[in-house]
mmCIF file of C-alpha atoms and ligand atoms in Angstrom:
data_model
loop_
_atom_site.group_PDB
_atom_site.id
_atom_site.type_symbol
_atom_site.label_atom_id
_atom_site.label_comp_id
_atom_site.label_asym_id
_atom_site.label_seq_id
_atom_site.Cartn_x
_atom_site.Cartn_y
_atom_site.Cartn_z
ATOM 1 C CA MET A 1 0.205 -0.153 0.238
ATOM 2 C CA ALA A 2 2.641 2.247 -0.375
ATOM 3 C CA ASP A 3 1.621 4.732 -2.406
ATOM 4 C CA TYR A 4 -1.564 4.566 -0.696
ATOM 5 C CA PHE A 5 -2.717 8.467 -0.771
ATOM 6 C CA LYS A 6 -1.906 8.573 -4.922
ATOM 7 C CA THR A 7 -3.545 5.603 -6.346
ATOM 8 C CA ILE A 8 -6.570 5.563 -4.082
ATOM 9 C CA PRO A 9 -8.719 6.675 -4.935
ATOM 10 C CA ASN A 10 -9.269 6.877 -9.091
ATOM 11 C CA ASP A 11 -9.618 8.974 -11.013
ATOM 12 C CA GLU A 12 -12.544 8.730 -11.061
ATOM 13 C CA GLY A 13 -13.366 8.809 -7.845
ATOM 14 C CA PHE A 14 -13.469 4.827 -7.087
ATOM 15 C CA PHE A 15 -12.037 3.855 -3.668
ATOM 16 C CA GLY A 16 -12.470 -0.034 -4.872
ATOM 17 C CA ASP A 17 -16.452 0.178 -6.042
ATOM 18 C CA TYR A 18 -17.409 2.120 -3.820
ATOM 19 C CA GLY A 19 -17.973 6.090 -4.152
ATOM 20 C CA GLY A 20 -17.622 7.309 -7.910
ATOM 21 C CA SER A 21 -20.356 10.213 -9.523
ATOM 22 C CA TYR A 22 -23.577 9.167 -10.310
ATOM 23 C CA ILE A 23 -25.077 12.773 -10.602
ATOM 24 C CA PRO A 24 -27.209 15.120 -13.156
ATOM 25 C CA PRO A 25 -24.726 15.708 -16.240
ATOM 26 C CA GLU A 26 -24.963 19.730 -14.945
ATOM 27 C CA LEU A 27 -23.453 18.966 -11.827
ATOM 28 C CA GLN A 28 -21.428 17.199 -13.284
ATOM 29 C CA GLU A 29 -19.666 19.166 -15.188
ATOM 30 C CA GLU A 30 -19.580 21.551 -11.892
ATOM 31 C CA MET A 31 -17.613 18.931 -9.609
ATOM 32 C CA ASN A 32 -15.274 18.424 -12.497
ATOM 33 C CA ARG A 33 -14.400 21.765 -11.895
ATOM 34 C CA ILE A 34 -13.562 21.469 -8.421
ATOM 35 C CA THR A 35 -11.562 18.444 -9.484
ATOM 36 C CA ASP A 36 -8.854 20.003 -11.764
ATOM 37 C CA ALA A 37 -9.018 23.528 -9.182
ATOM 38 C CA TYR A 38 -8.575 20.888 -6.269
ATOM 39 C CA TYR A 39 -5.857 19.476 -7.863
ATOM 40 C CA SER A 40 -4.463 22.673 -8.809
ATOM 41 C CA ILE A 41 -4.868 24.792 -6.660
ATOM 42 C CA SER A 42 -4.465 23.442 -3.328
ATOM 43 C CA LYS A 43 -1.513 21.759 -4.106
ATOM 44 C CA SER A 44 0.553 25.173 -4.313
ATOM 45 C CA HIS A 45 3.001 26.605 -2.014
ATOM 46 C CA GLN A 46 0.371 29.820 -1.574
ATOM 47 C CA PHE A 47 -2.612 27.830 -0.442
ATOM 48 C CA ILE A 48 0.060 24.910 2.085
ATOM 49 C CA SER A 49 0.724 27.943 3.249
ATOM 50 C CA GLU A 50 -1.978 29.973 4.169
ATOM 51 C CA LEU A 51 -4.260 27.200 5.509
ATOM 52 C CA ARG A 52 -1.460 25.743 7.889
ATOM 53 C CA SER A 53 -1.606 29.506 9.594
ATOM 54 C CA ILE A 54 -5.058 29.043 9.436
ATOM 55 C CA ARG A 55 -4.567 26.073 11.288
ATOM 56 C CA LYS A 56 -2.774 26.911 13.360
ATOM 57 C CA HIS A 57 -3.377 30.519 14.108
ATOM 58 C CA PHE A 58 -6.818 30.369 13.850
ATOM 59 C CA GLN A 59 -8.106 27.397 14.955
ATOM 60 C CA GLY A 60 -5.448 26.635 17.473
ATOM 61 C CA ARG A 61 -3.925 23.567 16.162
ATOM 62 C CA PRO A 62 -1.994 21.279 16.461
ATOM 63 C CA THR A 63 -4.540 20.254 19.297
ATOM 64 C CA PRO A 64 -2.770 18.383 22.081
ATOM 65 C CA VAL A 65 -2.605 14.332 22.674
ATOM 66 C CA TYR A 66 -3.610 13.467 25.695
ATOM 67 C CA PHE A 67 -2.654 9.950 28.237
ATOM 68 C CA ALA A 68 -6.262 9.449 29.668
ATOM 69 C CA LYS A 69 -4.145 7.682 33.111
ATOM 70 C CA THR A 70 -7.250 8.030 36.145
ATOM 71 C CA LEU A 71 -8.867 5.751 32.586
ATOM 72 C CA SER A 72 -6.129 3.275 31.773
ATOM 73 C CA ASP A 73 -5.509 2.828 35.707
ATOM 74 C CA GLU A 74 -9.052 1.825 35.660
ATOM 75 C CA TYR A 75 -9.450 0.246 32.726
ATOM 76 C CA GLY A 76 -6.774 -1.246 31.714
ATOM 77 C CA GLY A 77 -4.806 -0.492 28.808
ATOM 78 C CA ARG A 78 -3.572 2.870 27.968
ATOM 79 C CA ILE A 79 -5.656 4.661 26.558
ATOM 80 C CA TYR A 80 -4.840 7.969 24.934
ATOM 81 C CA LEU A 81 -7.069 11.042 22.916
ATOM 82 C CA LYS A 82 -6.814 13.338 20.581
ATOM 83 C CA ARG A 83 -8.419 16.594 21.547
ATOM 84 C CA GLU A 84 -10.318 16.721 18.099
ATOM 85 C CA ASP A 85 -12.192 18.955 20.848
ATOM 86 C CA LEU A 86 -10.514 21.116 22.293
ATOM 87 C CA ASN A 87 -10.030 22.409 17.804
ATOM 88 C CA HIS A 88 -11.582 26.257 17.985
ATOM 89 C CA THR A 89 -15.936 25.580 17.569
ATOM 90 C CA GLY A 90 -15.617 22.162 19.368
ATOM 91 C CA ALA A 91 -14.987 19.497 16.337
ATOM 92 C CA HIS A 92 -13.018 17.955 14.036
ATOM 93 C CA LYS A 93 -15.445 19.838 11.265
ATOM 94 C CA LEU A 94 -13.758 23.254 11.111
ATOM 95 C CA ASN A 95 -10.291 21.443 9.675
ATOM 96 C CA HIS A 96 -12.851 21.059 6.528
ATOM 97 C CA CYS A 97 -14.278 23.198 6.194
ATOM 98 C CA MET A 98 -11.853 25.631 6.816
ATOM 99 C CA GLY A 99 -10.229 23.763 3.476
ATOM 100 C CA GLU A 100 -13.027 23.509 1.548
ATOM 101 C CA ALA A 101 -13.818 27.885 2.260
ATOM 102 C CA LEU A 102 -10.190 28.208 1.330
ATOM 103 C CA LEU A 103 -10.478 26.256 -2.217
ATOM 104 C CA ALA A 104 -13.807 28.603 -2.407
ATOM 105 C CA LYS A 105 -11.597 31.795 -1.990
ATOM 106 C CA TYR A 106 -9.296 30.828 -4.408
ATOM 107 C CA MET A 107 -12.189 30.213 -7.330
ATOM 108 C CA GLY A 108 -13.587 33.453 -6.862
ATOM 109 C CA LYS A 109 -16.727 32.066 -5.407
ATOM 110 C CA LYS A 110 -18.994 34.292 -3.578
ATOM 111 C CA LYS A 111 -21.813 31.790 -0.955
ATOM 112 C CA LEU A 112 -20.897 28.568 0.737
ATOM 113 C CA ILE A 113 -24.131 26.558 0.384
ATOM 114 C CA ALA A 114 -25.179 23.566 2.338
ATOM 115 C CA GLU A 115 -26.940 22.013 4.363
ATOM 116 C CA THR A 116 -27.125 20.666 8.301
ATOM 117 C CA GLY A 117 -28.762 17.783 10.519
ATOM 118 C CA ALA A 118 -27.769 18.605 13.866
ATOM 119 C CA GLY A 119 -26.761 22.099 12.915
ATOM 120 C CA GLN A 120 -22.949 21.476 13.756
ATOM 121 C CA HIS A 121 -21.697 21.528 10.006
ATOM 122 C CA GLY A 122 -23.532 24.837 9.796
ATOM 123 C CA VAL A 123 -21.812 25.834 12.110
ATOM 124 C CA ALA A 124 -17.882 24.387 11.143
ATOM 125 C CA LEU A 125 -19.187 26.072 7.639
ATOM 126 C CA ALA A 126 -20.486 29.522 9.074
ATOM 127 C CA THR A 127 -17.226 30.104 11.053
ATOM 128 C CA ALA A 128 -15.249 30.071 7.890
ATOM 129 C CA ALA A 129 -18.093 31.927 6.045
ATOM 130 C CA ALA A 130 -16.983 34.787 8.576
ATOM 131 C CA TYR A 131 -13.301 34.111 8.365
ATOM 132 C CA PHE A 132 -12.626 34.812 4.863
ATOM 133 C CA GLY A 133 -15.856 37.259 4.525
ATOM 134 C CA LEU A 134 -17.699 35.307 2.512
ATOM 135 C CA GLU A 135 -22.004 35.088 1.582
ATOM 136 C CA CYS A 136 -23.447 31.768 3.898
ATOM 137 C CA GLU A 137 -26.715 29.442 3.444
ATOM 138 C CA ILE A 138 -27.604 26.475 5.014
ATOM 139 C CA HIS A 139 -30.610 24.236 4.794
ATOM 140 C CA MET A 140 -31.880 22.947 7.814
ATOM 141 C CA GLY A 141 -35.017 20.957 8.023
ATOM 142 C CA GLU A 142 -37.607 22.291 10.737
ATOM 143 C CA VAL A 143 -37.787 19.919 12.872
ATOM 144 C CA ASP A 144 -33.682 19.911 12.838
ATOM 145 C CA ILE A 145 -34.644 23.947 13.521
ATOM 146 C CA ALA A 146 -37.410 23.058 16.523
ATOM 147 C CA LYS A 147 -34.833 20.444 18.160
ATOM 148 C CA GLU A 148 -31.841 22.789 18.124
ATOM 149 C CA HIS A 149 -32.398 25.616 18.615
ATOM 150 C CA PRO A 150 -28.634 27.419 19.706
ATOM 151 C CA ASN A 151 -26.863 26.147 16.910
ATOM 152 C CA VAL A 152 -29.749 27.768 14.548
ATOM 153 C CA VAL A 153 -28.668 30.935 17.318
ATOM 154 C CA ARG A 154 -25.167 30.474 16.662
ATOM 155 C CA MET A 155 -25.157 30.425 12.850
ATOM 156 C CA GLU A 156 -27.150 33.077 12.406
ATOM 157 C CA ILE A 157 -24.926 35.484 15.114
ATOM 158 C CA LEU A 158 -21.754 34.111 11.939
ATOM 159 C CA GLY A 159 -23.749 35.428 9.984
ATOM 160 C CA ALA A 160 -25.230 33.051 8.875
ATOM 161 C CA LYS A 161 -28.828 32.878 6.500
ATOM 162 C CA VAL A 162 -30.743 29.333 7.236
ATOM 163 C CA VAL A 163 -33.667 28.317 5.344
ATOM 164 C CA PRO A 164 -36.538 25.697 6.844
ATOM 165 C CA VAL A 165 -37.131 22.987 4.796
ATOM 166 C CA SER A 166 -40.890 21.797 5.024
ATOM 167 C CA HIS A 167 -41.187 19.182 3.093
ATOM 168 C CA GLY A 168 -41.116 15.302 3.346
ATOM 169 C CA LEU A 169 -39.887 14.028 6.857
ATOM 170 C CA LYS A 170 -37.922 17.707 7.333
ATOM 171 C CA THR A 171 -35.318 16.809 8.349
ATOM 172 C CA LEU A 172 -31.117 15.785 7.006
ATOM 173 C CA LYS A 173 -31.960 13.776 3.812
ATOM 174 C CA GLU A 174 -34.646 16.675 2.915
ATOM 175 C CA ALA A 175 -32.013 19.255 3.290
ATOM 176 C CA VAL A 176 -29.177 17.853 1.180
ATOM 177 C CA ASP A 177 -32.352 17.896 -1.244
ATOM 178 C CA SER A 178 -32.936 21.533 -0.584
ATOM 179 C CA ALA A 179 -29.075 22.522 -0.738
ATOM 180 C CA PHE A 180 -28.647 20.471 -3.325
ATOM 181 C CA GLN A 181 -31.276 22.591 -5.655
ATOM 182 C CA ALA A 182 -29.776 25.183 -4.308
ATOM 183 C CA TYR A 183 -26.691 25.326 -5.656
ATOM 184 C CA LEU A 184 -27.927 24.760 -8.962
ATOM 185 C CA LYS A 185 -29.463 27.642 -9.386
ATOM 186 C CA ASP A 186 -26.639 29.111 -8.488
ATOM 187 C CA PRO A 187 -23.097 27.044 -9.425
ATOM 188 C CA VAL A 188 -21.097 30.144 -10.844
ATOM 189 C CA THR A 189 -20.511 31.962 -7.506
ATOM 190 C CA ALA A 190 -21.298 29.746 -4.822
ATOM 191 C CA ILE A 191 -20.599 26.273 -3.796
ATOM 192 C CA TYR A 192 -21.795 23.257 -1.656
ATOM 193 C CA CYS A 193 -20.014 22.649 1.473
ATOM 194 C CA ILE A 194 -19.866 19.156 2.163
ATOM 195 C CA GLY A 195 -19.693 17.966 5.828
ATOM 196 C CA SER A 196 -18.253 14.226 6.067
ATOM 197 C CA VAL A 197 -16.043 12.267 3.540
ATOM 198 C CA VAL A 198 -19.404 11.638 1.711
ATOM 199 C CA GLY A 199 -20.720 13.159 -1.601
ATOM 200 C CA PRO A 200 -19.955 12.448 -5.223
ATOM 201 C CA HIS A 201 -15.964 12.678 -6.347
ATOM 202 C CA PRO A 202 -13.941 14.821 -5.282
ATOM 203 C CA PHE A 203 -15.846 15.159 -1.689
ATOM 204 C CA PRO A 204 -14.803 12.521 -0.365
ATOM 205 C CA MET A 205 -11.254 12.299 -0.376
ATOM 206 C CA MET A 206 -10.672 16.713 -0.561
ATOM 207 C CA VAL A 207 -12.715 16.046 2.655
ATOM 208 C CA ARG A 208 -10.293 13.217 3.518
ATOM 209 C CA ASP A 209 -7.553 15.599 2.247
ATOM 210 C CA PHE A 210 -8.151 18.491 5.056
ATOM 211 C CA GLN A 211 -9.035 15.984 7.542
ATOM 212 C CA ARG A 212 -5.197 14.008 7.879
ATOM 213 C CA VAL A 213 -3.805 16.997 9.220
ATOM 214 C CA VAL A 214 -5.556 15.472 12.516
ATOM 215 C CA GLY A 215 -3.544 12.141 12.048
ATOM 216 C CA ILE A 216 -0.203 13.635 10.928
ATOM 217 C CA GLU A 217 -0.338 15.419 13.977
ATOM 218 C CA ALA A 218 -1.387 11.997 16.006
ATOM 219 C CA ARG A 219 1.309 10.208 14.909
ATOM 220 C CA GLU A 220 4.214 11.949 15.593
ATOM 221 C CA GLN A 221 2.729 13.329 18.929
ATOM 222 C CA PHE A 222 2.074 9.538 19.742
ATOM 223 C CA HIS A 223 5.949 8.977 18.240
ATOM 224 C CA ASP A 224 6.882 11.619 20.616
ATOM 225 C CA MET A 225 5.228 10.513 24.077
ATOM 226 C CA THR A 226 6.209 6.854 24.117
ATOM 227 C CA GLY A 227 9.080 5.906 21.060
ATOM 228 C CA GLU A 228 5.919 4.239 19.283
ATOM 229 C CA LEU A 229 2.932 4.033 16.976
ATOM 230 C CA PRO A 230 -0.232 2.984 19.277
ATOM 231 C CA ASP A 231 -1.399 -1.121 18.563
ATOM 232 C CA ASN A 232 -4.529 0.809 17.820
ATOM 233 C CA LEU A 233 -6.872 2.826 16.879
ATOM 234 C CA VAL A 234 -10.387 4.025 17.489
ATOM 235 C CA ALA A 235 -12.707 6.352 16.160
ATOM 236 C CA CYS A 236 -16.663 6.692 15.589
ATOM 237 C CA VAL A 237 -18.123 6.957 12.442
ATOM 238 C CA GLY A 238 -21.150 8.485 11.349
ATOM 239 C CA GLY A 239 -20.399 9.544 7.740
ATOM 240 C CA GLY A 240 -16.430 8.819 8.892
ATOM 241 C CA SER A 241 -14.427 12.186 8.214
ATOM 242 C CA ASN A 242 -13.362 12.158 12.047
ATOM 243 C CA ALA A 243 -12.021 8.698 11.180
ATOM 244 C CA MET A 244 -10.276 8.830 7.912
ATOM 245 C CA GLY A 245 -8.535 11.594 9.367
ATOM 246 C CA LEU A 246 -7.001 10.181 12.443
ATOM 247 C CA PHE A 247 -6.914 6.506 10.454
ATOM 248 C CA SER A 248 -4.576 7.788 7.350
ATOM 249 C CA GLY A 249 -1.699 8.683 8.979
ATOM 250 C CA PHE A 250 -1.551 4.730 9.330
ATOM 251 C CA ILE A 251 -3.748 3.350 6.979
ATOM 252 C CA GLU A 252 0.196 2.074 5.911
ATOM 253 C CA GLU A 253 1.130 0.647 8.925
ATOM 254 C CA PRO A 254 -0.066 -3.126 9.411
ATOM 255 C CA GLY A 255 0.586 -3.233 12.693
ATOM 256 C CA VAL A 256 -1.561 -0.914 14.363
ATOM 257 C CA SER A 257 -5.202 -2.063 15.051
ATOM 258 C CA ILE A 258 -8.116 0.095 13.735
ATOM 259 C CA TYR A 259 -11.382 -0.029 15.108
ATOM 260 C CA GLY A 260 -14.258 2.211 13.189
ATOM 261 C CA ILE A 261 -17.396 2.050 15.774
ATOM 262 C CA GLU A 262 -21.483 3.040 14.158
ATOM 263 C CA PRO A 263 -24.095 4.086 16.294
ATOM 264 C CA LEU A 264 -26.304 0.976 17.144
ATOM 265 C CA GLY A 265 -28.305 3.385 18.842
ATOM 266 C CA ARG A 266 -31.552 1.644 21.104
ATOM 267 C CA SER A 267 -31.075 -2.191 19.546
ATOM 268 C CA PHE A 268 -30.682 -4.148 15.897
ATOM 269 C CA LYS A 269 -34.176 -3.150 14.307
ATOM 270 C CA PRO A 270 -33.988 -1.578 11.599
ATOM 271 C CA GLY A 271 -35.600 2.167 12.736
ATOM 272 C CA ASP A 272 -33.311 1.930 15.610
ATOM 273 C CA HIS A 273 -29.946 2.345 14.316
ATOM 274 C CA ALA A 274 -27.471 3.776 12.377
ATOM 275 C CA ALA A 275 -25.443 0.846 11.718
ATOM 276 C CA THR A 276 -24.549 1.375 8.434
ATOM 277 C CA MET A 277 -21.002 -1.133 8.117
ATOM 278 C CA THR A 278 -23.156 -4.092 10.049
ATOM 279 C CA TYR A 279 -26.260 -3.713 7.911
ATOM 280 C CA GLY A 280 -25.774 -1.866 5.219
ATOM 281 C CA LYS A 281 -25.508 -3.163 1.400
ATOM 282 C CA PRO A 282 -24.191 -1.752 -1.125
ATOM 283 C CA GLY A 283 -26.126 1.178 -3.147
ATOM 284 C CA VAL A 284 -26.499 4.825 -4.142
ATOM 285 C CA ILE A 285 -26.746 7.753 -1.806
ATOM 286 C CA HIS A 286 -26.456 11.571 -2.161
ATOM 287 C CA GLY A 287 -23.978 11.322 -6.324
ATOM 288 C CA PHE A 288 -21.834 8.079 -4.030
ATOM 289 C CA LYS A 289 -21.760 4.457 -3.995
ATOM 290 C CA CYS A 290 -21.540 3.374 -0.214
ATOM 291 C CA TYR A 291 -22.665 0.670 2.349
ATOM 292 C CA LEU A 292 -26.510 1.675 2.550
ATOM 293 C CA LEU A 293 -29.663 0.804 4.898
ATOM 294 C CA GLN A 294 -32.023 0.981 2.701
ATOM 295 C CA ASP A 295 -35.364 -0.735 2.362
ATOM 296 C CA GLU A 296 -36.674 -3.236 -0.520
ATOM 297 C CA LYS A 297 -36.672 -0.242 -3.295
ATOM 298 C CA GLY A 298 -33.010 0.376 -2.523
ATOM 299 C CA GLU A 299 -34.581 3.967 -0.881
ATOM 300 C CA PRO A 300 -32.148 5.286 2.622
ATOM 301 C CA ALA A 301 -33.651 3.611 5.292
ATOM 302 C CA PRO A 302 -34.975 5.290 8.672
ATOM 303 C CA VAL A 303 -32.399 5.520 11.058
ATOM 304 C CA TYR A 304 -31.460 6.915 14.949
ATOM 305 C CA SER A 305 -28.344 7.490 17.037
ATOM 306 C CA ILE A 306 -28.585 9.178 20.176
ATOM 307 C CA ALA A 307 -26.288 10.764 18.332
ATOM 308 C CA SER A 308 -26.925 13.457 16.611
ATOM 309 C CA GLY A 309 -23.926 13.479 14.034
ATOM 310 C CA LEU A 310 -24.093 10.076 13.588
ATOM 311 C CA ASP A 311 -26.791 8.979 11.956
ATOM 312 C CA TYR A 312 -26.337 8.846 8.431
ATOM 313 C CA PRO A 313 -27.980 5.389 6.103
ATOM 314 C CA GLY A 314 -24.912 5.756 4.894
ATOM 315 C CA VAL A 315 -21.360 5.968 4.984
ATOM 316 C CA GLY A 316 -18.170 7.360 2.824
ATOM 317 C CA PRO A 317 -17.095 5.361 -0.334
ATOM 318 C CA GLU A 318 -13.218 4.703 1.146
ATOM 319 C CA HIS A 319 -14.280 2.516 4.732
ATOM 320 C CA SER A 320 -16.767 0.943 2.086
ATOM 321 C CA MET A 321 -13.607 -0.120 0.285
ATOM 322 C CA LEU A 322 -11.859 -0.332 4.137
ATOM 323 C CA LYS A 323 -14.191 -2.843 5.228
ATOM 324 C CA ASP A 324 -14.703 -4.897 2.368
ATOM 325 C CA GLN A 325 -9.845 -4.953 2.290
ATOM 326 C CA ASN A 326 -10.386 -6.496 5.861
ATOM 327 C CA ARG A 327 -7.866 -2.889 6.685
ATOM 328 C CA VAL A 328 -10.641 -1.336 9.154
ATOM 329 C CA ILE A 329 -12.312 -3.819 11.439
ATOM 330 C CA TYR A 330 -16.795 -2.063 11.717
ATOM 331 C CA ASP A 331 -17.915 -2.446 15.475
ATOM 332 C CA SER A 332 -20.725 -0.555 17.022
ATOM 333 C CA ILE A 333 -21.948 0.695 20.459
ATOM 334 C CA GLY A 334 -25.480 1.644 20.905
ATOM 335 C CA ASP A 335 -26.847 4.329 23.453
ATOM 336 C CA GLU A 336 -26.591 2.935 26.760
ATOM 337 C CA GLU A 337 -22.852 2.047 26.978
ATOM 338 C CA CYS A 338 -22.616 5.450 24.791
ATOM 339 C CA LEU A 339 -23.927 7.688 28.330
ATOM 340 C CA ASP A 340 -21.391 5.249 30.422
ATOM 341 C CA ALA A 341 -18.707 6.689 28.523
ATOM 342 C CA PHE A 342 -19.783 10.414 28.374
ATOM 343 C CA PHE A 343 -19.811 9.570 31.938
ATOM 344 C CA ALA A 344 -16.173 8.311 32.797
ATOM 345 C CA LEU A 345 -14.811 10.566 30.760
ATOM 346 C CA SER A 346 -15.901 13.227 32.523
ATOM 347 C CA LYS A 347 -15.831 12.395 35.392
ATOM 348 C CA LYS A 348 -12.403 10.316 35.874
ATOM 349 C CA GLU A 349 -10.310 12.897 33.368
ATOM 350 C CA GLY A 350 -12.295 16.028 32.888
ATOM 351 C CA ILE A 351 -13.529 15.949 29.839
ATOM 352 C CA ILE A 352 -17.535 16.314 27.869
ATOM 353 C CA PRO A 353 -17.352 14.466 24.821
ATOM 354 C CA ALA A 354 -19.318 14.215 22.563
ATOM 355 C CA LEU A 355 -22.148 12.447 22.186
ATOM 356 C CA GLU A 356 -20.751 11.362 19.229
ATOM 357 C CA SER A 357 -17.158 10.626 20.228
ATOM 358 C CA ALA A 358 -17.826 8.842 23.222
ATOM 359 C CA HIS A 359 -18.890 6.379 20.949
ATOM 360 C CA ALA A 360 -15.066 5.821 20.370
ATOM 361 C CA VAL A 361 -14.476 5.878 23.999
ATOM 362 C CA ALA A 362 -16.954 3.196 24.798
ATOM 363 C CA TYR A 363 -15.431 1.081 22.934
ATOM 364 C CA ALA A 364 -11.796 2.349 23.534
ATOM 365 C CA LEU A 365 -12.321 1.142 26.977
ATOM 366 C CA LYS A 366 -13.991 -2.627 26.201
ATOM 367 C CA LEU A 367 -11.205 -2.801 23.955
ATOM 368 C CA ALA A 368 -9.220 -2.361 27.316
ATOM 369 C CA LYS A 369 -10.698 -3.956 28.918
ATOM 370 C CA GLU A 370 -9.659 -7.377 25.701
ATOM 371 C CA LYS A 371 -6.225 -5.835 25.580
ATOM 372 C CA PRO A 372 -5.080 -4.214 28.944
ATOM 373 C CA ARG A 373 -0.874 -4.302 27.186
ATOM 374 C CA GLN A 374 -1.013 -2.831 24.915
ATOM 375 C CA SER A 375 -1.768 1.255 23.581
ATOM 376 C CA ILE A 376 -4.979 2.189 22.745
ATOM 377 C CA LEU A 377 -5.538 6.340 20.494
ATOM 378 C CA VAL A 378 -8.866 7.245 20.649
ATOM 379 C CA ASN A 379 -10.163 10.033 18.202
ATOM 380 C CA LEU A 380 -12.215 12.659 20.500
ATOM 381 C CA SER A 381 -13.826 14.704 17.895
ATOM 382 C CA GLY A 382 -15.409 16.447 19.865
ATOM 383 C CA ARG A 383 -17.325 18.457 23.019
ATOM 384 C CA GLY A 384 -20.005 17.485 24.237
ATOM 385 C CA ASP A 385 -21.262 21.338 26.473
ATOM 386 C CA LYS A 386 -23.713 21.134 22.984
ATOM 387 C CA ASP A 387 -25.005 18.041 24.549
ATOM 388 C CA ILE A 388 -25.268 18.440 28.160
ATOM 389 C CA ASP A 389 -29.075 19.110 28.846
ATOM 390 C CA PHE A 390 -30.164 16.870 26.089
ATOM 391 C CA VAL A 391 -28.180 13.630 28.606
ATOM 392 C CA VAL A 392 -29.247 15.621 31.550
ATOM 393 C CA GLU A 393 -33.441 15.796 31.063
ATOM 394 C CA ASN A 394 -33.762 12.828 28.749
ATOM 395 C CA TYR A 395 -31.546 10.015 30.962
ATOM 396 C CA GLY A 396 -30.240 12.025 34.471
ATOM 397 C CA ILE A 397 -26.383 11.874 35.612
ATOM 398 C CA ARG A 398 -24.892 9.336 35.999
HETATM 399 C C1 PLP B 401 -20.561 15.865 12.759
HETATM 400 C C2 PLP B 401 -19.689 15.154 14.530
HETATM 401 C C3 PLP B 401 -19.478 13.330 14.476
HETATM 402 C C4 PLP B 401 -20.029 12.502 12.457
HETATM 403 O O1 PLP B 401 -18.945 12.588 11.670
HETATM 404 P P1 PLP B 401 -17.940 12.317 10.396
HETATM 405 O O2 PLP B 401 -18.257 12.444 9.783
HETATM 406 O O3 PLP B 401 -18.331 10.865 10.812
HETATM 407 O O4 PLP B 401 -17.054 12.236 11.507
HETATM 408 C C5 PLP B 401 -18.392 12.779 15.185
HETATM 409 N N1 PLP B 401 -17.944 13.647 15.639
HETATM 410 C C6 PLP B 401 -18.475 15.460 16.050
HETATM 411 C C7 PLP B 401 -18.296 15.733 17.395
HETATM 412 C C8 PLP B 401 -19.835 16.080 14.947
HETATM 413 O O5 PLP B 401 -19.175 17.154 15.306
#
């Protein structure tokens, strides 16, 4: 796998059998333009040095790797956390939003368009738009607008326009449709900024590349701390961007075991979870091919997780490939185990994790019991401030 990043994805955007671009011709033209711009602009010295400077001075990178000693003493193993919760805006998403927005600026775009579910991607993109002085339009289902009020206010304070979507189930899938329509009306001055390693080519590749900073930093930091590579990596997988960020630093190291963790929600019954890799089969969603939770007609199935950032019926094409290659082991964690880990990390280490990230922590605690002599590096993708009211109102304090 020596040339992994030079050969994957291929020129058509395929990661093995997955990915590609299944979209209308008028959108394909625009995707080709973005792909060409990405290959020329993002490899230029000027772009790279501007992004480096943003990472350092605006985002506050590098984020630390932290040895969770109390947790390790109690559960076994040696558990380390890559602290993406300390990245500006409190999660890893800003890593790719700043990259996408910088590309938009270099392409002469005036406006960023995206959808958001829980509002995390919307807030990160609104932050990037404010930084670059670009307009920002975020499409959001009315159900989500009611549920995620603080993030709606954040986006508006940051100067973004939040467009309510009132058809269908009024959640994420309809928001994507609505944002795509808005983009089709204005593909010259606007650019669509996808929130994870999903969507048509070049987005899964581009978002992965912008997230690689996580893996590059973590590898160097872990080596400085221990003189070794980690034995195990663990990250939660919604679309899969934080996971690809960490994994990409170690994917060519056969000695590193890698675990991607999906939400098992309330149960394994359809509609109760979003464990795409375990229960899905290949299909097409939002312009790309991947493992997909689907009904008999091949339509995306309803999904659920306590962590709204993880409830997507598809998954990044690169993860789909890595599953088939057995390079990454995909497993799942339910709501209850997630909540236990949420409180364990809070009480033992003084770090309140995002519910998404708590899925990875929960799996690491299990792995630590199974492999007490090994090191485990967890991507702590975000902080849990956004989740505290929801957790306490629905589950109390544990
Ligand atoms: C959005 C989000 C995720 C899930 O997205 P990925 O693309 O799978 O990384 C995970 N953690 C946090 C904190 C998030 O906000």
